[in-house]
């Protein structure tokens, strides 16, 4: 199943509760040539940083995720490679709770970083959480990388780990630390003149900015057109409100027209004591340096800096299933809602063109964010045709 529409966000945040993993006896080293050891990545359909690394000498597909409180191995990977998994209780994930275990590892290799000994949390990593047909094997969290500076070059699709204190480019800075309670990267933001803290810096979250309901209300931003959207976490799907705010500041950086998702009451951010999250949808507008030891995050300019967010003009969020689209969510107040579209509806052709196997990478997929006023003819898999007039609704 592939999710389509601006790479709909996938949310991998995970907070450990219950039994903790055993104390680590791991020894990590950074190679002298670490600055040349760039790690190439691609962005998943869920907008996550995906790359290849090695665990116990075996290749593994990983997601760079500063929003998990400890690095994670999938149960499938542990089973295939015969890692002994010890039950360790449960963890709080976006969408609910998940069962976790712990497994010892012999070695981990990632760019210029090598770790000997130690272990990792084990849980189920569903394929739906990346928007692809194949699940990833690893989530790389702060516990493996926070002793170093992490530079992410989104334009070149590469990242590297370097010594803390290095400043390989100039930019605007914001404070950065590892939260003692959440064990994740945190900073602070300013919205409507209100300080929002802590804000989790979450590279595993494909969205832009997510706020708890309490934080958004405290900012007292009024008169914003809002709608709804869907996202997927380790524990399942969740619906959030969605709006575009005129400006938001993170340290010395002020960004305009920022997409904000607002969790429902008692959401994940509230549960872990955070004001919200800054996801990869926001970070990828910049060249980013995360250095918690030095105490800062640095935002450098890129060709994506200042570009306005892409808005849906249809209100239909879909996933591909073979040669058809399944409607996952109909956004509140959208042309699709007015036209009577519902989650679960199936689409087999767009303007007379059958849905191709590579739909998400084809030009035809841009119809859902087309120009307001355009009329799109959607053919249901039952043979019924329905015209949809696109429009701006948030």
mmCIF file of C-alpha atoms in Angstrom:
data_model
loop_
_atom_site.group_PDB
_atom_site.id
_atom_site.type_symbol
_atom_site.label_atom_id
_atom_site.label_comp_id
_atom_site.label_asym_id
_atom_site.label_seq_id
_atom_site.Cartn_x
_atom_site.Cartn_y
_atom_site.Cartn_z
ATOM 1 C CA UNK A 1 0.000 0.000 0.000
ATOM 2 C CA UNK A 2 1.439 3.394 -0.995
ATOM 3 C CA UNK A 3 0.113 6.614 0.489
ATOM 4 C CA UNK A 4 -0.277 9.509 -1.885
ATOM 5 C CA UNK A 5 -0.653 13.284 -1.294
ATOM 6 C CA UNK A 6 2.391 15.333 -0.445
ATOM 7 C CA UNK A 7 3.932 12.189 1.030
ATOM 8 C CA UNK A 8 1.335 11.922 3.849
ATOM 9 C CA UNK A 9 3.094 11.953 7.195
ATOM 10 C CA UNK A 10 4.094 8.817 9.030
ATOM 11 C CA UNK A 11 4.785 9.169 12.736
ATOM 12 C CA UNK A 12 7.312 6.902 14.427
ATOM 13 C CA UNK A 13 7.603 8.581 17.847
ATOM 14 C CA UNK A 14 7.972 6.079 20.691
ATOM 15 C CA UNK A 15 8.278 6.681 24.443
ATOM 16 C CA UNK A 16 9.383 3.810 26.690
ATOM 17 C CA UNK A 17 7.234 2.966 29.704
ATOM 18 C CA UNK A 18 7.179 -0.023 31.984
ATOM 19 C CA UNK A 19 10.352 -2.140 32.080
ATOM 20 C CA UNK A 20 13.461 -0.367 30.818
ATOM 21 C CA UNK A 21 16.183 -2.040 28.712
ATOM 22 C CA UNK A 22 19.278 -3.326 30.530
ATOM 23 C CA UNK A 23 22.080 -0.827 31.186
ATOM 24 C CA UNK A 24 24.184 -0.430 28.054
ATOM 25 C CA UNK A 25 27.729 -1.789 27.940
ATOM 26 C CA UNK A 26 28.193 -0.556 24.395
ATOM 27 C CA UNK A 27 31.337 1.212 23.195
ATOM 28 C CA UNK A 28 30.909 3.672 20.320
ATOM 29 C CA UNK A 29 33.677 5.165 18.192
ATOM 30 C CA UNK A 30 33.696 7.727 15.405
ATOM 31 C CA UNK A 31 36.253 7.146 12.653
ATOM 32 C CA UNK A 32 38.907 9.838 11.995
ATOM 33 C CA UNK A 33 37.489 10.268 8.472
ATOM 34 C CA UNK A 34 33.876 10.595 9.641
ATOM 35 C CA UNK A 35 33.437 13.914 7.823
ATOM 36 C CA UNK A 36 33.852 12.086 4.513
ATOM 37 C CA UNK A 37 31.539 9.211 5.488
ATOM 38 C CA UNK A 38 28.265 10.549 4.126
ATOM 39 C CA UNK A 39 25.252 8.223 4.263
ATOM 40 C CA UNK A 40 22.972 8.408 1.222
ATOM 41 C CA UNK A 41 19.225 8.275 1.830
ATOM 42 C CA UNK A 42 15.899 8.513 0.090
ATOM 43 C CA UNK A 43 12.599 9.844 1.401
ATOM 44 C CA UNK A 44 9.897 7.250 1.897
ATOM 45 C CA UNK A 45 6.348 8.006 0.707
ATOM 46 C CA UNK A 46 5.790 8.824 4.395
ATOM 47 C CA UNK A 47 8.490 11.535 4.185
ATOM 48 C CA UNK A 48 11.063 9.720 6.333
ATOM 49 C CA UNK A 49 14.847 9.476 5.939
ATOM 50 C CA UNK A 50 15.544 5.882 4.823
ATOM 51 C CA UNK A 51 19.039 4.416 4.397
ATOM 52 C CA UNK A 52 21.101 1.229 4.690
ATOM 53 C CA UNK A 53 23.347 0.317 7.634
ATOM 54 C CA UNK A 54 24.734 -2.869 9.205
ATOM 55 C CA UNK A 55 23.742 -4.784 12.362
ATOM 56 C CA UNK A 56 25.996 -7.692 13.364
ATOM 57 C CA UNK A 57 27.527 -7.400 9.901
ATOM 58 C CA UNK A 58 24.163 -7.854 8.182
ATOM 59 C CA UNK A 59 22.571 -5.149 5.980
ATOM 60 C CA UNK A 60 19.488 -3.478 7.417
ATOM 61 C CA UNK A 61 17.111 -0.819 6.132
ATOM 62 C CA UNK A 62 16.772 1.993 8.655
ATOM 63 C CA UNK A 63 14.887 5.217 9.366
ATOM 64 C CA UNK A 64 16.680 8.156 11.022
ATOM 65 C CA UNK A 65 14.321 8.953 13.899
ATOM 66 C CA UNK A 66 15.266 11.449 16.613
ATOM 67 C CA UNK A 67 11.723 11.120 17.998
ATOM 68 C CA UNK A 68 12.181 7.642 19.501
ATOM 69 C CA UNK A 69 13.515 7.453 23.034
ATOM 70 C CA UNK A 70 15.690 4.439 22.130
ATOM 71 C CA UNK A 71 16.716 2.818 18.848
ATOM 72 C CA UNK A 72 14.488 -0.025 17.674
ATOM 73 C CA UNK A 73 14.890 -3.302 15.749
ATOM 74 C CA UNK A 74 11.848 -4.843 14.083
ATOM 75 C CA UNK A 75 10.590 -8.180 15.344
ATOM 76 C CA UNK A 76 10.856 -9.578 11.828
ATOM 77 C CA UNK A 77 14.564 -8.665 11.588
ATOM 78 C CA UNK A 78 15.218 -10.121 15.035
ATOM 79 C CA UNK A 79 13.453 -13.346 14.072
ATOM 80 C CA UNK A 80 15.179 -13.793 10.698
ATOM 81 C CA UNK A 81 18.620 -13.184 12.213
ATOM 82 C CA UNK A 82 17.886 -15.206 15.357
ATOM 83 C CA UNK A 83 18.350 -12.458 17.915
ATOM 84 C CA UNK A 84 17.201 -13.480 21.393
ATOM 85 C CA UNK A 85 14.365 -11.132 22.405
ATOM 86 C CA UNK A 86 13.583 -10.533 26.083
ATOM 87 C CA UNK A 87 10.103 -9.111 26.905
ATOM 88 C CA UNK A 88 10.359 -5.582 28.315
ATOM 89 C CA UNK A 89 6.808 -4.294 28.772
ATOM 90 C CA UNK A 90 5.129 -1.649 26.633
ATOM 91 C CA UNK A 91 5.876 1.695 25.020
ATOM 92 C CA UNK A 92 3.654 4.648 24.221
ATOM 93 C CA UNK A 93 3.499 5.256 20.472
ATOM 94 C CA UNK A 94 1.486 7.613 18.314
ATOM 95 C CA UNK A 95 -1.907 5.962 18.010
ATOM 96 C CA UNK A 96 -1.666 3.831 21.178
ATOM 97 C CA UNK A 97 0.623 1.418 23.047
ATOM 98 C CA UNK A 98 2.859 -1.298 21.585
ATOM 99 C CA UNK A 99 4.564 -4.297 23.184
ATOM 100 C CA UNK A 100 8.368 -4.108 23.294
ATOM 101 C CA UNK A 101 11.312 -6.400 23.937
ATOM 102 C CA UNK A 102 15.105 -6.065 24.045
ATOM 103 C CA UNK A 103 17.862 -7.887 22.135
ATOM 104 C CA UNK A 104 21.630 -7.775 22.479
ATOM 105 C CA UNK A 105 23.693 -6.782 19.433
ATOM 106 C CA UNK A 106 27.322 -7.488 18.629
ATOM 107 C CA UNK A 107 28.005 -4.544 16.329
ATOM 108 C CA UNK A 108 26.341 -1.625 14.593
ATOM 109 C CA UNK A 109 27.886 0.335 11.695
ATOM 110 C CA UNK A 110 26.444 3.629 10.461
ATOM 111 C CA UNK A 111 28.529 6.019 8.347
ATOM 112 C CA UNK A 112 31.629 6.805 10.413
ATOM 113 C CA UNK A 113 30.082 5.383 13.597
ATOM 114 C CA UNK A 114 30.790 1.900 14.944
ATOM 115 C CA UNK A 115 29.264 0.496 18.127
ATOM 116 C CA UNK A 116 30.352 -2.724 19.806
ATOM 117 C CA UNK A 117 28.105 -4.503 22.286
ATOM 118 C CA UNK A 118 24.906 -3.180 23.827
ATOM 119 C CA UNK A 119 21.478 -3.887 22.404
ATOM 120 C CA UNK A 120 18.266 -2.403 21.042
ATOM 121 C CA UNK A 121 14.555 -2.248 21.778
ATOM 122 C CA UNK A 122 12.482 -4.689 19.698
ATOM 123 C CA UNK A 123 8.935 -4.066 18.469
ATOM 124 C CA UNK A 124 6.758 -4.532 15.401
ATOM 125 C CA UNK A 125 7.478 -2.066 12.587
ATOM 126 C CA UNK A 126 4.535 -2.387 10.158
ATOM 127 C CA UNK A 127 4.986 -1.680 6.458
ATOM 128 C CA UNK A 128 2.046 0.746 6.596
ATOM 129 C CA UNK A 129 4.168 2.982 8.831
ATOM 130 C CA UNK A 130 6.414 3.867 5.866
ATOM 131 C CA UNK A 131 3.776 3.927 3.143
ATOM 132 C CA UNK A 132 5.523 1.117 1.262
ATOM 133 C CA UNK A 133 4.925 -2.578 0.743
ATOM 134 C CA UNK A 134 8.033 -3.484 2.760
ATOM 135 C CA UNK A 135 8.705 -2.608 6.382
ATOM 136 C CA UNK A 136 12.013 -1.173 7.563
ATOM 137 C CA UNK A 137 14.306 -3.073 9.945
ATOM 138 C CA UNK A 138 15.623 -0.333 12.248
ATOM 139 C CA UNK A 139 14.724 3.033 13.780
ATOM 140 C CA UNK A 140 17.879 4.954 14.707
ATOM 141 C CA UNK A 141 17.246 7.155 17.754
ATOM 142 C CA UNK A 142 19.218 9.556 19.913
ATOM 143 C CA UNK A 143 20.952 6.854 21.976
ATOM 144 C CA UNK A 144 23.199 5.948 19.029
ATOM 145 C CA UNK A 145 23.969 9.429 17.717
ATOM 146 C CA UNK A 146 23.535 12.158 20.351
ATOM 147 C CA UNK A 147 27.228 12.258 21.311
ATOM 148 C CA UNK A 148 27.932 13.711 17.868
ATOM 149 C CA UNK A 149 26.700 16.407 15.530
ATOM 150 C CA UNK A 150 24.255 15.173 12.902
ATOM 151 C CA UNK A 151 24.290 17.070 9.599
ATOM 152 C CA UNK A 152 21.394 16.431 7.205
ATOM 153 C CA UNK A 153 21.716 17.694 3.645
ATOM 154 C CA UNK A 154 18.182 17.192 2.307
ATOM 155 C CA UNK A 155 18.972 18.591 -1.153
ATOM 156 C CA UNK A 156 21.777 16.095 -1.749
ATOM 157 C CA UNK A 157 19.870 13.360 0.159
ATOM 158 C CA UNK A 158 22.724 12.512 2.479
ATOM 159 C CA UNK A 159 23.682 12.863 6.152
ATOM 160 C CA UNK A 160 26.782 12.374 8.269
ATOM 161 C CA UNK A 161 27.904 12.175 11.897
ATOM 162 C CA UNK A 162 30.772 14.473 12.851
ATOM 163 C CA UNK A 163 32.441 15.654 16.041
ATOM 164 C CA UNK A 164 30.321 17.863 18.277
ATOM 165 C CA UNK A 165 31.162 21.549 17.997
ATOM 166 C CA UNK A 166 31.818 21.519 14.266
ATOM 167 C CA UNK A 167 29.964 24.142 12.170
ATOM 168 C CA UNK A 168 30.252 23.031 8.529
ATOM 169 C CA UNK A 169 27.881 25.766 7.288
ATOM 170 C CA UNK A 170 26.380 29.054 8.457
ATOM 171 C CA UNK A 171 22.764 29.462 9.431
ATOM 172 C CA UNK A 172 20.209 30.491 12.036
ATOM 173 C CA UNK A 173 20.345 28.677 15.367
ATOM 174 C CA UNK A 174 17.911 27.461 17.990
ATOM 175 C CA UNK A 175 18.549 25.757 21.356
ATOM 176 C CA UNK A 176 18.746 21.950 21.338
ATOM 177 C CA UNK A 177 19.074 19.399 24.121
ATOM 178 C CA UNK A 178 18.135 15.859 25.068
ATOM 179 C CA UNK A 179 15.075 15.922 27.328
ATOM 180 C CA UNK A 180 15.721 14.054 30.567
ATOM 181 C CA UNK A 181 12.193 12.636 30.749
ATOM 182 C CA UNK A 182 11.404 11.940 27.091
ATOM 183 C CA UNK A 183 14.974 11.020 26.013
ATOM 184 C CA UNK A 184 14.519 12.774 22.660
ATOM 185 C CA UNK A 185 15.886 15.880 20.919
ATOM 186 C CA UNK A 186 13.980 18.993 22.057
ATOM 187 C CA UNK A 187 13.931 22.691 21.261
ATOM 188 C CA UNK A 188 11.323 25.451 21.613
ATOM 189 C CA UNK A 189 9.112 27.440 19.245
ATOM 190 C CA UNK A 190 7.231 30.738 19.278
ATOM 191 C CA UNK A 191 3.676 30.959 17.914
ATOM 192 C CA UNK A 192 1.383 33.944 18.324
ATOM 193 C CA UNK A 193 3.827 35.412 20.829
ATOM 194 C CA UNK A 194 3.601 32.283 23.017
ATOM 195 C CA UNK A 195 6.616 30.140 23.883
ATOM 196 C CA UNK A 196 5.987 26.465 23.134
ATOM 197 C CA UNK A 197 8.328 24.072 24.938
ATOM 198 C CA UNK A 198 9.492 21.436 24.813
ATOM 199 C CA UNK A 199 9.128 20.837 21.082
ATOM 200 C CA UNK A 200 10.437 17.417 20.040
ATOM 201 C CA UNK A 201 12.698 17.556 16.980
ATOM 202 C CA UNK A 202 11.451 14.404 15.290
ATOM 203 C CA UNK A 203 13.072 13.325 12.019
ATOM 204 C CA UNK A 204 10.850 10.224 12.039
ATOM 205 C CA UNK A 205 7.694 12.335 11.789
ATOM 206 C CA UNK A 206 6.920 13.078 8.137
ATOM 207 C CA UNK A 207 4.694 16.078 8.884
ATOM 208 C CA UNK A 208 5.751 19.698 9.399
ATOM 209 C CA UNK A 209 4.696 21.017 12.826
ATOM 210 C CA UNK A 210 2.393 19.141 15.205
ATOM 211 C CA UNK A 211 1.027 20.705 18.384
ATOM 212 C CA UNK A 212 -0.927 19.397 21.314
ATOM 213 C CA UNK A 213 -4.434 20.811 21.559
ATOM 214 C CA UNK A 214 -3.426 22.640 24.753
ATOM 215 C CA UNK A 215 -0.416 24.311 23.101
ATOM 216 C CA UNK A 216 -2.373 25.437 20.070
ATOM 217 C CA UNK A 217 -5.105 26.940 22.226
ATOM 218 C CA UNK A 218 -2.510 28.721 24.372
ATOM 219 C CA UNK A 219 -1.178 30.444 21.228
ATOM 220 C CA UNK A 220 -4.622 32.000 20.718
ATOM 221 C CA UNK A 221 -4.448 31.993 16.938
ATOM 222 C CA UNK A 222 -7.946 32.871 15.728
ATOM 223 C CA UNK A 223 -9.685 33.080 12.366
ATOM 224 C CA UNK A 224 -7.693 30.271 10.712
ATOM 225 C CA UNK A 225 -9.568 28.042 8.247
ATOM 226 C CA UNK A 226 -9.042 24.486 9.494
ATOM 227 C CA UNK A 227 -9.642 21.017 8.115
ATOM 228 C CA UNK A 228 -8.671 17.458 9.048
ATOM 229 C CA UNK A 229 -6.058 15.001 7.855
ATOM 230 C CA UNK A 230 -4.841 11.476 8.571
ATOM 231 C CA UNK A 231 -1.456 10.101 9.608
ATOM 232 C CA UNK A 232 -0.091 6.711 10.614
ATOM 233 C CA UNK A 233 1.903 5.777 13.713
ATOM 234 C CA UNK A 234 3.335 2.526 15.003
ATOM 235 C CA UNK A 235 0.042 1.834 16.768
ATOM 236 C CA UNK A 236 -2.271 2.755 13.889
ATOM 237 C CA UNK A 237 -4.068 5.638 12.181
ATOM 238 C CA UNK A 238 -5.071 8.921 13.775
ATOM 239 C CA UNK A 239 -6.949 12.023 12.680
ATOM 240 C CA UNK A 240 -5.680 15.538 13.429
ATOM 241 C CA UNK A 241 -6.861 19.051 12.643
ATOM 242 C CA UNK A 242 -4.872 20.952 10.021
ATOM 243 C CA UNK A 243 -4.243 24.649 9.361
ATOM 244 C CA UNK A 244 -1.664 27.020 7.852
ATOM 245 C CA UNK A 245 -0.353 29.641 10.298
ATOM 246 C CA UNK A 246 1.141 32.933 8.998
ATOM 247 C CA UNK A 247 4.427 32.528 10.890
ATOM 248 C CA UNK A 248 6.251 30.412 13.450
ATOM 249 C CA UNK A 249 9.692 30.926 14.993
ATOM 250 C CA UNK A 250 12.223 28.307 16.081
ATOM 251 C CA UNK A 251 15.047 30.138 17.810
ATOM 252 C CA UNK A 252 16.396 32.792 15.434
ATOM 253 C CA UNK A 253 14.565 31.239 12.472
ATOM 254 C CA UNK A 254 11.169 32.663 11.491
ATOM 255 C CA UNK A 255 9.214 30.686 8.885
ATOM 256 C CA UNK A 256 6.125 31.899 7.005
ATOM 257 C CA UNK A 257 2.988 29.968 6.026
ATOM 258 C CA UNK A 258 3.683 26.914 8.166
ATOM 259 C CA UNK A 259 1.499 23.824 8.095
ATOM 260 C CA UNK A 260 0.299 22.971 11.608
ATOM 261 C CA UNK A 261 -1.357 19.750 12.733
ATOM 262 C CA UNK A 262 -3.256 19.880 16.009
ATOM 263 C CA UNK A 263 -3.681 16.648 17.945
ATOM 264 C CA UNK A 264 -6.976 15.784 19.508
ATOM 265 C CA UNK A 265 -7.313 16.114 23.280
ATOM 266 C CA UNK A 266 -4.925 13.829 25.200
ATOM 267 C CA UNK A 267 -2.794 13.097 22.116
ATOM 268 C CA UNK A 268 0.757 11.767 22.030
ATOM 269 C CA UNK A 269 2.464 15.116 22.664
ATOM 270 C CA UNK A 270 0.323 15.698 25.755
ATOM 271 C CA UNK A 271 1.010 12.147 26.947
ATOM 272 C CA UNK A 272 4.793 12.590 26.895
ATOM 273 C CA UNK A 273 4.695 16.125 28.319
ATOM 274 C CA UNK A 274 5.670 17.915 25.092
ATOM 275 C CA UNK A 275 4.143 20.979 23.475
ATOM 276 C CA UNK A 276 4.461 19.323 20.076
ATOM 277 C CA UNK A 277 6.854 18.073 17.410
ATOM 278 C CA UNK A 278 8.929 19.515 14.580
ATOM 279 C CA UNK A 279 8.951 16.919 11.807
ATOM 280 C CA UNK A 280 10.930 16.284 8.639
ATOM 281 C CA UNK A 281 8.301 18.122 6.578
ATOM 282 C CA UNK A 282 9.579 21.329 8.210
ATOM 283 C CA UNK A 283 13.258 20.383 8.505
ATOM 284 C CA UNK A 284 13.663 19.457 4.833
ATOM 285 C CA UNK A 285 13.259 23.106 3.830
ATOM 286 C CA UNK A 286 16.760 23.651 5.240
ATOM 287 C CA UNK A 287 20.199 22.178 5.626
ATOM 288 C CA UNK A 288 20.151 21.059 9.253
ATOM 289 C CA UNK A 289 22.767 20.474 11.951
ATOM 290 C CA UNK A 290 21.614 18.813 15.188
ATOM 291 C CA UNK A 291 24.226 19.063 17.948
ATOM 292 C CA UNK A 292 22.786 18.543 21.455
ATOM 293 C CA UNK A 293 26.235 18.501 23.090
ATOM 294 C CA UNK A 294 26.945 21.979 21.697
ATOM 295 C CA UNK A 295 23.365 22.916 22.593
ATOM 296 C CA UNK A 296 22.043 24.024 19.219
ATOM 297 C CA UNK A 297 20.264 23.190 16.009
ATOM 298 C CA UNK A 298 21.405 25.188 12.958
ATOM 299 C CA UNK A 299 19.182 25.877 9.943
ATOM 300 C CA UNK A 300 21.053 26.620 6.724
ATOM 301 C CA UNK A 301 19.432 27.874 3.504
ATOM 302 C CA UNK A 302 18.467 25.587 0.620
ATOM 303 C CA UNK A 303 16.482 25.816 -2.611
ATOM 304 C CA UNK A 304 13.385 24.741 -0.633
ATOM 305 C CA UNK A 305 13.621 27.498 1.961
ATOM 306 C CA UNK A 306 10.582 29.761 1.947
ATOM 307 C CA UNK A 307 8.484 27.674 -0.441
ATOM 308 C CA UNK A 308 4.799 27.642 0.603
ATOM 309 C CA UNK A 309 3.247 24.337 1.663
ATOM 310 C CA UNK A 310 1.364 22.353 -0.955
ATOM 311 C CA UNK A 311 -2.361 22.350 -0.175
ATOM 312 C CA UNK A 312 -4.912 19.774 -1.149
ATOM 313 C CA UNK A 313 -7.636 21.233 -3.349
ATOM 314 C CA UNK A 314 -9.629 17.994 -3.515
ATOM 315 C CA UNK A 315 -9.757 16.875 0.114
ATOM 316 C CA UNK A 316 -9.205 13.231 -0.863
ATOM 317 C CA UNK A 317 -6.288 11.345 0.734
ATOM 318 C CA UNK A 318 -5.677 7.990 -0.907
ATOM 319 C CA UNK A 319 -3.527 4.865 -0.904
ATOM 320 C CA UNK A 320 -2.698 2.817 -3.992
ATOM 321 C CA UNK A 321 -3.790 -0.805 -4.171
ATOM 322 C CA UNK A 322 -2.636 -2.449 -7.405
ATOM 323 C CA UNK A 323 -4.419 -0.524 -10.199
ATOM 324 C CA UNK A 324 -6.799 1.446 -7.998
ATOM 325 C CA UNK A 325 -6.911 4.079 -5.270
ATOM 326 C CA UNK A 326 -8.596 3.605 -1.923
ATOM 327 C CA UNK A 327 -9.841 6.720 -0.156
ATOM 328 C CA UNK A 328 -8.260 6.812 3.317
ATOM 329 C CA UNK A 329 -9.693 10.105 4.526
ATOM 330 C CA UNK A 330 -11.946 12.907 3.321
ATOM 331 C CA UNK A 331 -10.812 16.260 4.696
ATOM 332 C CA UNK A 332 -13.374 18.311 6.595
ATOM 333 C CA UNK A 333 -14.990 21.128 4.601
ATOM 334 C CA UNK A 334 -13.357 20.013 1.343
ATOM 335 C CA UNK A 335 -14.891 19.715 -2.148
ATOM 336 C CA UNK A 336 -14.746 15.932 -1.703
ATOM 337 C CA UNK A 337 -16.782 16.075 1.512
ATOM 338 C CA UNK A 338 -19.355 18.342 -0.107
ATOM 339 C CA UNK A 339 -19.563 15.894 -3.038
ATOM 340 C CA UNK A 340 -20.257 12.958 -0.745
ATOM 341 C CA UNK A 341 -16.956 11.071 -0.934
ATOM 342 C CA UNK A 342 -16.304 8.677 1.947
ATOM 343 C CA UNK A 343 -13.345 6.730 3.336
ATOM 344 C CA UNK A 344 -13.230 3.325 1.653
ATOM 345 C CA UNK A 345 -14.420 4.540 -1.775
ATOM 346 C CA UNK A 346 -12.395 3.142 -4.697
ATOM 347 C CA UNK A 347 -11.095 5.040 -7.752
ATOM 348 C CA UNK A 348 -9.935 3.176 -10.879
ATOM 349 C CA UNK A 349 -9.476 6.046 -13.380
ATOM 350 C CA UNK A 350 -8.791 9.799 -13.389
ATOM 351 C CA UNK A 351 -10.040 11.876 -16.310
ATOM 352 C CA UNK A 352 -10.421 8.633 -18.246
ATOM 353 C CA UNK A 353 -6.856 7.423 -17.557
ATOM 354 C CA UNK A 354 -6.629 4.147 -15.598
ATOM 355 C CA UNK A 355 -4.666 4.364 -12.354
ATOM 356 C CA UNK A 356 -1.115 3.191 -13.254
ATOM 357 C CA UNK A 357 0.959 0.803 -11.175
ATOM 358 C CA UNK A 358 3.492 3.591 -10.483
ATOM 359 C CA UNK A 359 0.760 6.108 -9.650
ATOM 360 C CA UNK A 360 2.604 7.986 -6.897
ATOM 361 C CA UNK A 361 5.554 8.690 -9.227
ATOM 362 C CA UNK A 362 3.433 9.596 -12.263
ATOM 363 C CA UNK A 363 2.226 13.093 -13.297
ATOM 364 C CA UNK A 364 -1.386 11.941 -13.006
ATOM 365 C CA UNK A 365 -1.089 11.889 -9.188
ATOM 366 C CA UNK A 366 -0.978 15.711 -9.044
ATOM 367 C CA UNK A 367 -4.737 16.003 -9.685
ATOM 368 C CA UNK A 368 -5.531 16.159 -5.948
ATOM 369 C CA UNK A 369 -3.565 19.425 -5.584
ATOM 370 C CA UNK A 370 -4.603 20.922 -8.908
ATOM 371 C CA UNK A 371 -5.675 24.504 -9.573
ATOM 372 C CA UNK A 372 -8.921 25.643 -7.918
ATOM 373 C CA UNK A 373 -11.791 25.516 -10.396
ATOM 374 C CA UNK A 374 -10.459 22.533 -12.316
ATOM 375 C CA UNK A 375 -13.032 19.780 -12.793
ATOM 376 C CA UNK A 376 -11.656 16.251 -12.373
ATOM 377 C CA UNK A 377 -13.602 13.201 -13.564
ATOM 378 C CA UNK A 378 -13.078 10.304 -11.142
ATOM 379 C CA UNK A 379 -14.206 6.837 -12.193
ATOM 380 C CA UNK A 380 -15.141 4.475 -9.402
ATOM 381 C CA UNK A 381 -14.203 0.817 -9.671
ATOM 382 C CA UNK A 382 -17.946 0.085 -9.876
ATOM 383 C CA UNK A 383 -18.098 1.940 -13.211
ATOM 384 C CA UNK A 384 -19.731 5.095 -11.807
ATOM 385 C CA UNK A 385 -18.207 8.451 -12.824
ATOM 386 C CA UNK A 386 -18.184 11.463 -10.502
ATOM 387 C CA UNK A 387 -17.064 14.998 -11.314
ATOM 388 C CA UNK A 388 -15.136 16.870 -8.612
ATOM 389 C CA UNK A 389 -14.486 20.621 -8.783
ATOM 390 C CA UNK A 390 -11.247 21.499 -7.000
ATOM 391 C CA UNK A 391 -11.171 24.428 -4.618
ATOM 392 C CA UNK A 392 -9.231 26.066 -1.784
ATOM 393 C CA UNK A 393 -10.767 25.257 1.576
ATOM 394 C CA UNK A 394 -8.054 25.883 4.199
#
